[in-house]
Amino acid sequence: MIEKSIPTDLTAARRLTEEILGRAEAVGYGEDDRFAIRLALEEALINAIRHGNKFDHARKVTVSADIGAKRTTITVCDEGAGFDPAAVPDPTVDENLEKPCGRGIMLMRAYMDEVSYNTRGNEVRMAKRRCSGLPRPAGQH
Amino acid sequence: MTDSSHHKPFRMNVTTRDNAIVLVVAGSVSMTDADRLQEKLVELAAERVAVIVLDLKEMNFICSVGLGAIIVGYLKCRHHAGQIRLVSPVPSVRELLETTRLTKLFDIYDSIEDALAE
């Protein structure tokens, strides 16, 4: 289990992303899974830093990542006021396609198996089953 | 910052062809790199060429902020009826473009020559 509190800083967030991806690779997750975990984690961290903590360096982002052999669970918590994820417009509808922002939550949901928020809306929990890089069952060649 | 095996260094290279610009985007367009991509696209859009081709064959990752940077470039180009065309995204990036439905905004080509031929 990786549990860390990082400053509200994109470089620190990227370093932590690298550490978590390194763990996933060591456990044996394949490229597709690591792409999905990386994308969802980056989106959660960007939201926490930009929208949650509003780039306030006095605030922290707390991350926990449990990289299991079959399943990964990641929680990202900021110190902001929280928000209602249901109120975020769907970025894939025609009228929103040209908006530069607003795709983070949709991508987390698209690339992870489970995404949920706490009541306050300042903590996202994501889970993904390992799909790639699994050892072949005995008897298969 | 040291680049690990996961974070391929973000690189860009610009070449000019007739009334078009080819921007090679390589490596990872991560949260720490997307601003540079946006600055470059805004700078290139200001040259008011007809087409900016983004060669993506060596780009292995892009986050939503990076996608937003390309959209900002697209909106800037539209001011002068210019276009941004995408070339050879790797399968994971192509899937990302399809998931976000950005394939409706951007045509994807197999080669730079194809992108410039239209």
PDB file of C-alpha atoms in Angstrom:
ATOM      1  CA  MET A   1       0.000   0.000   0.000  1.00  0.00           C
ATOM      2  CA  ILE A   2       1.280   3.463  -0.917  1.00  0.00           C
ATOM      3  CA  GLU A   3      -0.073   6.259   1.281  1.00  0.00           C
ATOM      4  CA  LYS A   4       1.235   9.774   0.818  1.00  0.00           C
ATOM      5  CA  SER A   5       0.348  13.390   1.388  1.00  0.00           C
ATOM      6  CA  ILE A   6       1.840  15.623  -1.291  1.00  0.00           C
ATOM      7  CA  PRO A   7       1.899  19.398  -1.711  1.00  0.00           C
ATOM      8  CA  THR A   8      -0.530  21.035  -4.131  1.00  0.00           C
ATOM      9  CA  ASP A   9       1.950  20.864  -6.964  1.00  0.00           C
ATOM     10  CA  LEU A  10       1.813  19.211 -10.389  1.00  0.00           C
ATOM     11  CA  THR A  11       5.435  18.066 -10.295  1.00  0.00           C
ATOM     12  CA  ALA A  12       4.955  16.340  -6.935  1.00  0.00           C
ATOM     13  CA  ALA A  13       1.775  14.759  -8.309  1.00  0.00           C
ATOM     14  CA  ARG A  14       3.627  13.456 -11.345  1.00  0.00           C
ATOM     15  CA  ARG A  15       6.356  11.961  -9.179  1.00  0.00           C
ATOM     16  CA  LEU A  16       3.757  10.129  -7.119  1.00  0.00           C
ATOM     17  CA  THR A  17       2.067   8.920 -10.307  1.00  0.00           C
ATOM     18  CA  GLU A  18       5.412   7.501 -11.418  1.00  0.00           C
ATOM     19  CA  GLU A  19       5.847   5.700  -8.097  1.00  0.00           C
ATOM     20  CA  ILE A  20       2.393   4.126  -8.304  1.00  0.00           C
ATOM     21  CA  LEU A  21       2.921   3.085 -11.920  1.00  0.00           C
ATOM     22  CA  GLY A  22       6.274   1.599 -10.983  1.00  0.00           C
ATOM     23  CA  ARG A  23       4.545  -0.513  -8.353  1.00  0.00           C
ATOM     24  CA  ALA A  24       1.911  -1.615 -10.876  1.00  0.00           C
ATOM     25  CA  GLU A  25       4.634  -2.627 -13.319  1.00  0.00           C
ATOM     26  CA  ALA A  26       6.489  -4.532 -10.605  1.00  0.00           C
ATOM     27  CA  VAL A  27       3.306  -6.433  -9.751  1.00  0.00           C
ATOM     28  CA  GLY A  28       2.983  -7.348 -13.430  1.00  0.00           C
ATOM     29  CA  TYR A  29       0.264  -5.055 -14.794  1.00  0.00           C
ATOM     30  CA  GLY A  30       0.503  -4.762 -18.576  1.00  0.00           C
ATOM     31  CA  GLU A  31       0.638  -1.609 -20.695  1.00  0.00           C
ATOM     32  CA  ASP A  32      -3.118  -1.250 -21.184  1.00  0.00           C
ATOM     33  CA  ASP A  33      -3.815  -1.434 -17.461  1.00  0.00           C
ATOM     34  CA  ARG A  34      -1.002   0.972 -16.667  1.00  0.00           C
ATOM     35  CA  PHE A  35      -2.278   3.439 -19.290  1.00  0.00           C
ATOM     36  CA  ALA A  36      -5.733   3.311 -17.684  1.00  0.00           C
ATOM     37  CA  ILE A  37      -4.402   3.681 -14.135  1.00  0.00           C
ATOM     38  CA  ARG A  38      -2.116   6.514 -15.170  1.00  0.00           C
ATOM     39  CA  LEU A  39      -4.874   8.394 -16.967  1.00  0.00           C
ATOM     40  CA  ALA A  40      -7.395   8.046 -14.135  1.00  0.00           C
ATOM     41  CA  LEU A  41      -4.825   8.931 -11.483  1.00  0.00           C
ATOM     42  CA  GLU A  42      -3.592  11.987 -13.398  1.00  0.00           C
ATOM     43  CA  GLU A  43      -7.172  13.179 -13.870  1.00  0.00           C
ATOM     44  CA  ALA A  44      -7.946  12.754 -10.160  1.00  0.00           C
ATOM     45  CA  LEU A  45      -4.764  14.586  -9.169  1.00  0.00           C
ATOM     46  CA  ILE A  46      -5.354  17.410 -11.646  1.00  0.00           C
ATOM     47  CA  ASN A  47      -8.889  17.867 -10.292  1.00  0.00           C
ATOM     48  CA  ALA A  48      -7.625  17.824  -6.699  1.00  0.00           C
ATOM     49  CA  ILE A  49      -4.897  20.389  -7.390  1.00  0.00           C
ATOM     50  CA  ARG A  50      -6.782  22.655  -9.765  1.00  0.00           C
ATOM     51  CA  HIS A  51     -10.418  22.530  -8.664  1.00  0.00           C
ATOM     52  CA  GLY A  52     -10.151  21.168  -5.105  1.00  0.00           C
ATOM     53  CA  ASN A  53      -7.151  22.930  -3.600  1.00  0.00           C
ATOM     54  CA  LYS A  54      -7.189  25.699  -6.229  1.00  0.00           C
ATOM     55  CA  PHE A  55      -3.366  25.616  -6.503  1.00  0.00           C
ATOM     56  CA  ASP A  56      -3.097  26.662  -2.831  1.00  0.00           C
ATOM     57  CA  HIS A  57       0.358  25.397  -1.820  1.00  0.00           C
ATOM     58  CA  ALA A  58      -0.640  25.445   1.858  1.00  0.00           C
ATOM     59  CA  ARG A  59      -3.090  22.601   1.174  1.00  0.00           C
ATOM     60  CA  LYS A  60      -2.235  18.938   0.688  1.00  0.00           C
ATOM     61  CA  VAL A  61      -3.456  16.138  -1.542  1.00  0.00           C
ATOM     62  CA  THR A  62      -3.629  12.734   0.140  1.00  0.00           C
ATOM     63  CA  VAL A  63      -3.343   9.622  -1.995  1.00  0.00           C
ATOM     64  CA  SER A  64      -3.568   5.952  -1.132  1.00  0.00           C
ATOM     65  CA  ALA A  65      -2.986   3.216  -3.684  1.00  0.00           C
ATOM     66  CA  ASP A  66      -3.423  -0.488  -3.108  1.00  0.00           C
ATOM     67  CA  ILE A  67      -1.921  -2.330  -6.090  1.00  0.00           C
ATOM     68  CA  GLY A  68      -2.973  -5.949  -5.706  1.00  0.00           C
ATOM     69  CA  ALA A  69      -2.237  -8.854  -8.003  1.00  0.00           C
ATOM     70  CA  LYS A  70      -5.789  -8.763  -9.378  1.00  0.00           C
ATOM     71  CA  ARG A  71      -7.161  -5.338  -8.487  1.00  0.00           C
ATOM     72  CA  THR A  72      -5.991  -1.775  -7.906  1.00  0.00           C
ATOM     73  CA  THR A  73      -7.773   0.687  -5.639  1.00  0.00           C
ATOM     74  CA  ILE A  74      -6.770   4.354  -5.498  1.00  0.00           C
ATOM     75  CA  THR A  75      -8.163   7.147  -3.333  1.00  0.00           C
ATOM     76  CA  VAL A  76      -7.363  10.837  -3.908  1.00  0.00           C
ATOM     77  CA  CYS A  77      -8.484  13.404  -1.345  1.00  0.00           C
ATOM     78  CA  ASP A  78      -8.043  17.189  -1.460  1.00  0.00           C
ATOM     79  CA  GLU A  79      -8.691  19.893   1.131  1.00  0.00           C
ATOM     80  CA  GLY A  80     -11.195  21.860  -0.909  1.00  0.00           C
ATOM     81  CA  ALA A  81     -14.889  22.431  -0.313  1.00  0.00           C
ATOM     82  CA  GLY A  82     -15.865  19.500  -2.523  1.00  0.00           C
ATOM     83  CA  PHE A  83     -18.288  19.448  -5.439  1.00  0.00           C
ATOM     84  CA  ASP A  84     -21.228  17.525  -6.852  1.00  0.00           C
ATOM     85  CA  PRO A  85     -19.897  15.206  -9.585  1.00  0.00           C
ATOM     86  CA  ALA A  86     -23.437  14.701 -10.886  1.00  0.00           C
ATOM     87  CA  ALA A  87     -23.554  18.421 -11.767  1.00  0.00           C
ATOM     88  CA  VAL A  88     -20.588  18.194 -14.159  1.00  0.00           C
ATOM     89  CA  PRO A  89     -21.808  18.366 -17.780  1.00  0.00           C
ATOM     90  CA  ASP A  90     -21.236  15.401 -20.089  1.00  0.00           C
ATOM     91  CA  PRO A  91     -18.174  16.412 -22.174  1.00  0.00           C
ATOM     92  CA  THR A  92     -19.041  13.950 -24.957  1.00  0.00           C
ATOM     93  CA  VAL A  93     -22.277  15.590 -26.082  1.00  0.00           C
ATOM     94  CA  ASP A  94     -21.992  17.712 -29.213  1.00  0.00           C
ATOM     95  CA  GLU A  95     -22.432  21.086 -27.499  1.00  0.00           C
ATOM     96  CA  ASN A  96     -19.529  20.378 -25.105  1.00  0.00           C
ATOM     97  CA  LEU A  97     -17.016  18.844 -27.516  1.00  0.00           C
ATOM     98  CA  GLU A  98     -15.217  22.143 -28.118  1.00  0.00           C
ATOM     99  CA  LYS A  99     -14.769  22.902 -24.421  1.00  0.00           C
ATOM    100  CA  PRO A 100     -11.086  22.547 -23.464  1.00  0.00           C
ATOM    101  CA  CYS A 101     -11.915  21.382 -19.910  1.00  0.00           C
ATOM    102  CA  GLY A 102     -14.306  19.019 -18.153  1.00  0.00           C
ATOM    103  CA  ARG A 103     -13.208  15.560 -19.319  1.00  0.00           C
ATOM    104  CA  GLY A 104     -11.475  14.318 -16.163  1.00  0.00           C
ATOM    105  CA  ILE A 105     -14.386  12.627 -14.403  1.00  0.00           C
ATOM    106  CA  MET A 106     -15.664  11.051 -17.606  1.00  0.00           C
ATOM    107  CA  LEU A 107     -12.200   9.591 -18.291  1.00  0.00           C
ATOM    108  CA  MET A 108     -11.899   8.202 -14.770  1.00  0.00           C
ATOM    109  CA  ARG A 109     -15.254   6.477 -15.230  1.00  0.00           C
ATOM    110  CA  ALA A 110     -14.336   5.220 -18.700  1.00  0.00           C
ATOM    111  CA  TYR A 111     -10.979   3.733 -17.728  1.00  0.00           C
ATOM    112  CA  MET A 112     -11.656   2.419 -14.218  1.00  0.00           C
ATOM    113  CA  ASP A 113     -14.255  -0.183 -13.195  1.00  0.00           C
ATOM    114  CA  GLU A 114     -15.539   1.724 -10.178  1.00  0.00           C
ATOM    115  CA  VAL A 115     -15.485   5.454  -9.375  1.00  0.00           C
ATOM    116  CA  SER A 116     -17.223   6.973  -6.369  1.00  0.00           C
ATOM    117  CA  TYR A 117     -17.068  10.194  -4.360  1.00  0.00           C
ATOM    118  CA  ASN A 118     -17.574  10.861  -0.682  1.00  0.00           C
ATOM    119  CA  THR A 119     -20.565  12.947   0.369  1.00  0.00           C
ATOM    120  CA  ARG A 120     -18.572  16.183   0.557  1.00  0.00           C
ATOM    121  CA  GLY A 121     -17.168  15.601  -2.915  1.00  0.00           C
ATOM    122  CA  ASN A 122     -13.495  16.145  -2.042  1.00  0.00           C
ATOM    123  CA  GLU A 123     -12.439  12.492  -2.198  1.00  0.00           C
ATOM    124  CA  VAL A 124     -12.609  10.141  -5.164  1.00  0.00           C
ATOM    125  CA  ARG A 125     -12.146   6.391  -4.850  1.00  0.00           C
ATOM    126  CA  MET A 126     -11.376   4.381  -7.992  1.00  0.00           C
ATOM    127  CA  ALA A 127     -10.910   0.672  -8.549  1.00  0.00           C
ATOM    128  CA  LYS A 128      -9.794  -1.388 -11.522  1.00  0.00           C
ATOM    129  CA  ARG A 129      -9.490  -5.094 -12.098  1.00  0.00           C
ATOM    130  CA  ARG A 130      -6.214  -6.195 -13.645  1.00  0.00           C
ATOM    131  CA  CYS A 131      -6.894  -7.215 -17.248  1.00  0.00           C
ATOM    132  CA  SER A 132      -3.496  -7.280 -18.935  1.00  0.00           C
ATOM    133  CA  GLY A 133      -0.268  -8.986 -17.997  1.00  0.00           C
ATOM    134  CA  LEU A 134      -2.020 -11.843 -16.231  1.00  0.00           C
ATOM    135  CA  PRO A 135      -0.153 -15.140 -16.207  1.00  0.00           C
ATOM    136  CA  ARG A 136      -1.669 -17.816 -18.412  1.00  0.00           C
ATOM    137  CA  PRO A 137      -3.724 -20.420 -16.590  1.00  0.00           C
ATOM    138  CA  ALA A 138      -1.955 -23.749 -16.147  1.00  0.00           C
ATOM    139  CA  GLY A 139      -2.238 -25.939 -19.227  1.00  0.00           C
ATOM    140  CA  GLN A 140      -2.445 -23.064 -21.740  1.00  0.00           C
ATOM    141  CA  HIS A 141       0.453 -22.304 -24.045  1.00  0.00           C
TER     142      HIS A 141
ATOM    143  CA  MET B   1      12.785  16.146 -13.292  1.00  0.00           C
ATOM    144  CA  THR B   2      14.092  12.674 -13.982  1.00  0.00           C
ATOM    145  CA  ASP B   3      12.037  10.788 -16.540  1.00  0.00           C
ATOM    146  CA  SER B   4      11.129   7.205 -15.752  1.00  0.00           C
ATOM    147  CA  SER B   5      10.151   4.392 -18.074  1.00  0.00           C
ATOM    148  CA  HIS B   6       6.510   5.456 -17.664  1.00  0.00           C
ATOM    149  CA  HIS B   7       7.020   9.095 -18.477  1.00  0.00           C
ATOM    150  CA  LYS B   8       8.638   9.289 -21.889  1.00  0.00           C
ATOM    151  CA  PRO B   9      10.129  12.779 -22.232  1.00  0.00           C
ATOM    152  CA  PHE B  10       7.779  15.239 -23.900  1.00  0.00           C
ATOM    153  CA  ARG B  11       9.251  16.599 -27.117  1.00  0.00           C
ATOM    154  CA  MET B  12       8.035  18.761 -29.975  1.00  0.00           C
ATOM    155  CA  ASN B  13       9.504  19.501 -33.367  1.00  0.00           C
ATOM    156  CA  VAL B  14       8.156  21.927 -35.949  1.00  0.00           C
ATOM    157  CA  THR B  15       8.647  21.812 -39.706  1.00  0.00           C
ATOM    158  CA  THR B  16       6.985  23.916 -42.380  1.00  0.00           C
ATOM    159  CA  ARG B  17       5.603  22.611 -45.665  1.00  0.00           C
ATOM    160  CA  ASP B  18       4.005  24.977 -48.183  1.00  0.00           C
ATOM    161  CA  ASN B  19       0.934  26.377 -46.450  1.00  0.00           C
ATOM    162  CA  ALA B  20       1.078  23.886 -43.592  1.00  0.00           C
ATOM    163  CA  ILE B  21       2.965  23.282 -40.381  1.00  0.00           C
ATOM    164  CA  VAL B  22       3.848  19.813 -39.111  1.00  0.00           C
ATOM    165  CA  LEU B  23       4.230  19.569 -35.341  1.00  0.00           C
ATOM    166  CA  VAL B  24       5.689  16.295 -34.104  1.00  0.00           C
ATOM    167  CA  VAL B  25       4.468  15.616 -30.572  1.00  0.00           C
ATOM    168  CA  ALA B  26       6.414  12.819 -28.897  1.00  0.00           C
ATOM    169  CA  GLY B  27       6.530  11.208 -25.474  1.00  0.00           C
ATOM    170  CA  SER B  28       4.051  11.821 -22.676  1.00  0.00           C
ATOM    171  CA  VAL B  29       1.816  14.885 -22.628  1.00  0.00           C
ATOM    172  CA  SER B  30       1.340  14.760 -18.884  1.00  0.00           C
ATOM    173  CA  MET B  31      -0.071  17.269 -16.420  1.00  0.00           C
ATOM    174  CA  THR B  32       3.338  18.946 -16.261  1.00  0.00           C
ATOM    175  CA  ASP B  33       3.731  19.198 -20.046  1.00  0.00           C
ATOM    176  CA  ALA B  34       0.317  20.179 -21.406  1.00  0.00           C
ATOM    177  CA  ASP B  35       0.857  23.920 -20.953  1.00  0.00           C
ATOM    178  CA  ARG B  36       3.890  23.800 -23.259  1.00  0.00           C
ATOM    179  CA  LEU B  37       1.850  22.042 -25.946  1.00  0.00           C
ATOM    180  CA  GLN B  38      -0.874  24.674 -25.664  1.00  0.00           C
ATOM    181  CA  GLU B  39       1.641  27.543 -25.858  1.00  0.00           C
ATOM    182  CA  LYS B  40       3.176  26.020 -28.984  1.00  0.00           C
ATOM    183  CA  LEU B  41      -0.182  25.460 -30.690  1.00  0.00           C
ATOM    184  CA  VAL B  42      -1.322  29.020 -29.937  1.00  0.00           C
ATOM    185  CA  GLU B  43       1.994  30.302 -31.327  1.00  0.00           C
ATOM    186  CA  LEU B  44       1.615  28.203 -34.496  1.00  0.00           C
ATOM    187  CA  ALA B  45      -2.048  29.143 -34.949  1.00  0.00           C
ATOM    188  CA  ALA B  46      -0.975  32.797 -34.954  1.00  0.00           C
ATOM    189  CA  GLU B  47       0.921  32.081 -38.173  1.00  0.00           C
ATOM    190  CA  ARG B  48      -2.490  31.590 -39.823  1.00  0.00           C
ATOM    191  CA  VAL B  49      -1.499  28.648 -42.008  1.00  0.00           C
ATOM    192  CA  ALA B  50      -4.273  26.565 -43.575  1.00  0.00           C
ATOM    193  CA  VAL B  51      -3.350  23.327 -41.822  1.00  0.00           C
ATOM    194  CA  ILE B  52      -1.452  22.304 -38.719  1.00  0.00           C
ATOM    195  CA  VAL B  53      -0.651  18.599 -38.782  1.00  0.00           C
ATOM    196  CA  LEU B  54       0.004  16.956 -35.432  1.00  0.00           C
ATOM    197  CA  ASP B  55       2.201  13.901 -35.952  1.00  0.00           C
ATOM    198  CA  LEU B  56       1.317  11.722 -32.929  1.00  0.00           C
ATOM    199  CA  LYS B  57       2.984   8.443 -33.806  1.00  0.00           C
ATOM    200  CA  GLU B  58       5.554   8.819 -31.007  1.00  0.00           C
ATOM    201  CA  MET B  59       3.145  10.208 -28.391  1.00  0.00           C
ATOM    202  CA  ASN B  60       2.437   7.431 -25.888  1.00  0.00           C
ATOM    203  CA  PHE B  61       0.235   9.321 -23.405  1.00  0.00           C
ATOM    204  CA  ILE B  62      -1.904  12.432 -23.148  1.00  0.00           C
ATOM    205  CA  CYS B  63      -4.052  13.616 -20.239  1.00  0.00           C
ATOM    206  CA  SER B  64      -7.243  15.645 -20.486  1.00  0.00           C
ATOM    207  CA  VAL B  65      -5.303  18.900 -20.089  1.00  0.00           C
ATOM    208  CA  GLY B  66      -3.268  17.920 -23.137  1.00  0.00           C
ATOM    209  CA  LEU B  67      -6.441  17.191 -25.075  1.00  0.00           C
ATOM    210  CA  GLY B  68      -7.686  20.611 -23.961  1.00  0.00           C
ATOM    211  CA  ALA B  69      -4.494  22.155 -25.343  1.00  0.00           C
ATOM    212  CA  ILE B  70      -5.222  20.676 -28.781  1.00  0.00           C
ATOM    213  CA  ILE B  71      -8.790  21.998 -28.585  1.00  0.00           C
ATOM    214  CA  VAL B  72      -7.506  25.478 -27.741  1.00  0.00           C
ATOM    215  CA  GLY B  73      -5.303  25.273 -30.843  1.00  0.00           C
ATOM    216  CA  TYR B  74      -8.285  24.102 -32.885  1.00  0.00           C
ATOM    217  CA  LEU B  75     -10.358  27.080 -31.724  1.00  0.00           C
ATOM    218  CA  LYS B  76      -7.540  29.511 -32.514  1.00  0.00           C
ATOM    219  CA  CYS B  77      -7.113  28.035 -36.003  1.00  0.00           C
ATOM    220  CA  ARG B  78     -10.834  28.268 -36.659  1.00  0.00           C
ATOM    221  CA  HIS B  79     -10.590  32.074 -36.455  1.00  0.00           C
ATOM    222  CA  HIS B  80      -8.905  32.014 -39.863  1.00  0.00           C
ATOM    223  CA  ALA B  81     -10.652  28.878 -41.171  1.00  0.00           C
ATOM    224  CA  GLY B  82      -7.530  26.827 -40.447  1.00  0.00           C
ATOM    225  CA  GLN B  83      -7.559  23.171 -39.437  1.00  0.00           C
ATOM    226  CA  ILE B  84      -5.715  20.837 -37.115  1.00  0.00           C
ATOM    227  CA  ARG B  85      -5.284  17.299 -38.454  1.00  0.00           C
ATOM    228  CA  LEU B  86      -4.002  14.331 -36.477  1.00  0.00           C
ATOM    229  CA  VAL B  87      -1.656  11.676 -37.823  1.00  0.00           C
ATOM    230  CA  SER B  88      -0.990   8.132 -36.596  1.00  0.00           C
ATOM    231  CA  PRO B  89      -1.975   8.154 -32.941  1.00  0.00           C
ATOM    232  CA  VAL B  90      -0.905   4.958 -31.152  1.00  0.00           C
ATOM    233  CA  PRO B  91      -3.836   2.597 -30.386  1.00  0.00           C
ATOM    234  CA  SER B  92      -4.249   3.713 -26.755  1.00  0.00           C
ATOM    235  CA  VAL B  93      -4.351   7.385 -27.767  1.00  0.00           C
ATOM    236  CA  ARG B  94      -6.699   6.665 -30.670  1.00  0.00           C
ATOM    237  CA  GLU B  95      -9.025   4.904 -28.229  1.00  0.00           C
ATOM    238  CA  LEU B  96      -8.827   7.923 -25.943  1.00  0.00           C
ATOM    239  CA  LEU B  97      -9.778  10.230 -28.832  1.00  0.00           C
ATOM    240  CA  GLU B  98     -12.722   7.948 -29.617  1.00  0.00           C
ATOM    241  CA  THR B  99     -13.816   7.717 -25.962  1.00  0.00           C
ATOM    242  CA  THR B 100     -13.882  11.504 -25.701  1.00  0.00           C
ATOM    243  CA  ARG B 101     -15.561  11.758 -29.143  1.00  0.00           C
ATOM    244  CA  LEU B 102     -12.841  14.186 -30.229  1.00  0.00           C
ATOM    245  CA  THR B 103     -12.699  12.210 -33.459  1.00  0.00           C
ATOM    246  CA  LYS B 104     -15.729  14.309 -34.345  1.00  0.00           C
ATOM    247  CA  LEU B 105     -13.605  17.474 -34.154  1.00  0.00           C
ATOM    248  CA  PHE B 106     -10.402  16.083 -35.637  1.00  0.00           C
ATOM    249  CA  ASP B 107      -9.798  14.002 -38.735  1.00  0.00           C
ATOM    250  CA  ILE B 108      -7.205  11.272 -38.252  1.00  0.00           C
ATOM    251  CA  TYR B 109      -4.831  10.291 -41.064  1.00  0.00           C
ATOM    252  CA  ASP B 110      -2.410   7.417 -41.545  1.00  0.00           C
ATOM    253  CA  SER B 111       0.468   9.592 -42.712  1.00  0.00           C
ATOM    254  CA  ILE B 112       1.600  13.199 -42.911  1.00  0.00           C
ATOM    255  CA  GLU B 113       1.341  12.984 -46.699  1.00  0.00           C
ATOM    256  CA  ASP B 114      -2.315  11.890 -46.451  1.00  0.00           C
ATOM    257  CA  ALA B 115      -3.046  14.715 -44.037  1.00  0.00           C
ATOM    258  CA  LEU B 116      -1.499  17.247 -46.409  1.00  0.00           C
ATOM    259  CA  ALA B 117      -3.067  15.791 -49.542  1.00  0.00           C
ATOM    260  CA  GLU B 118      -6.635  16.970 -48.858  1.00  0.00           C
TER     261      GLU B 118
END
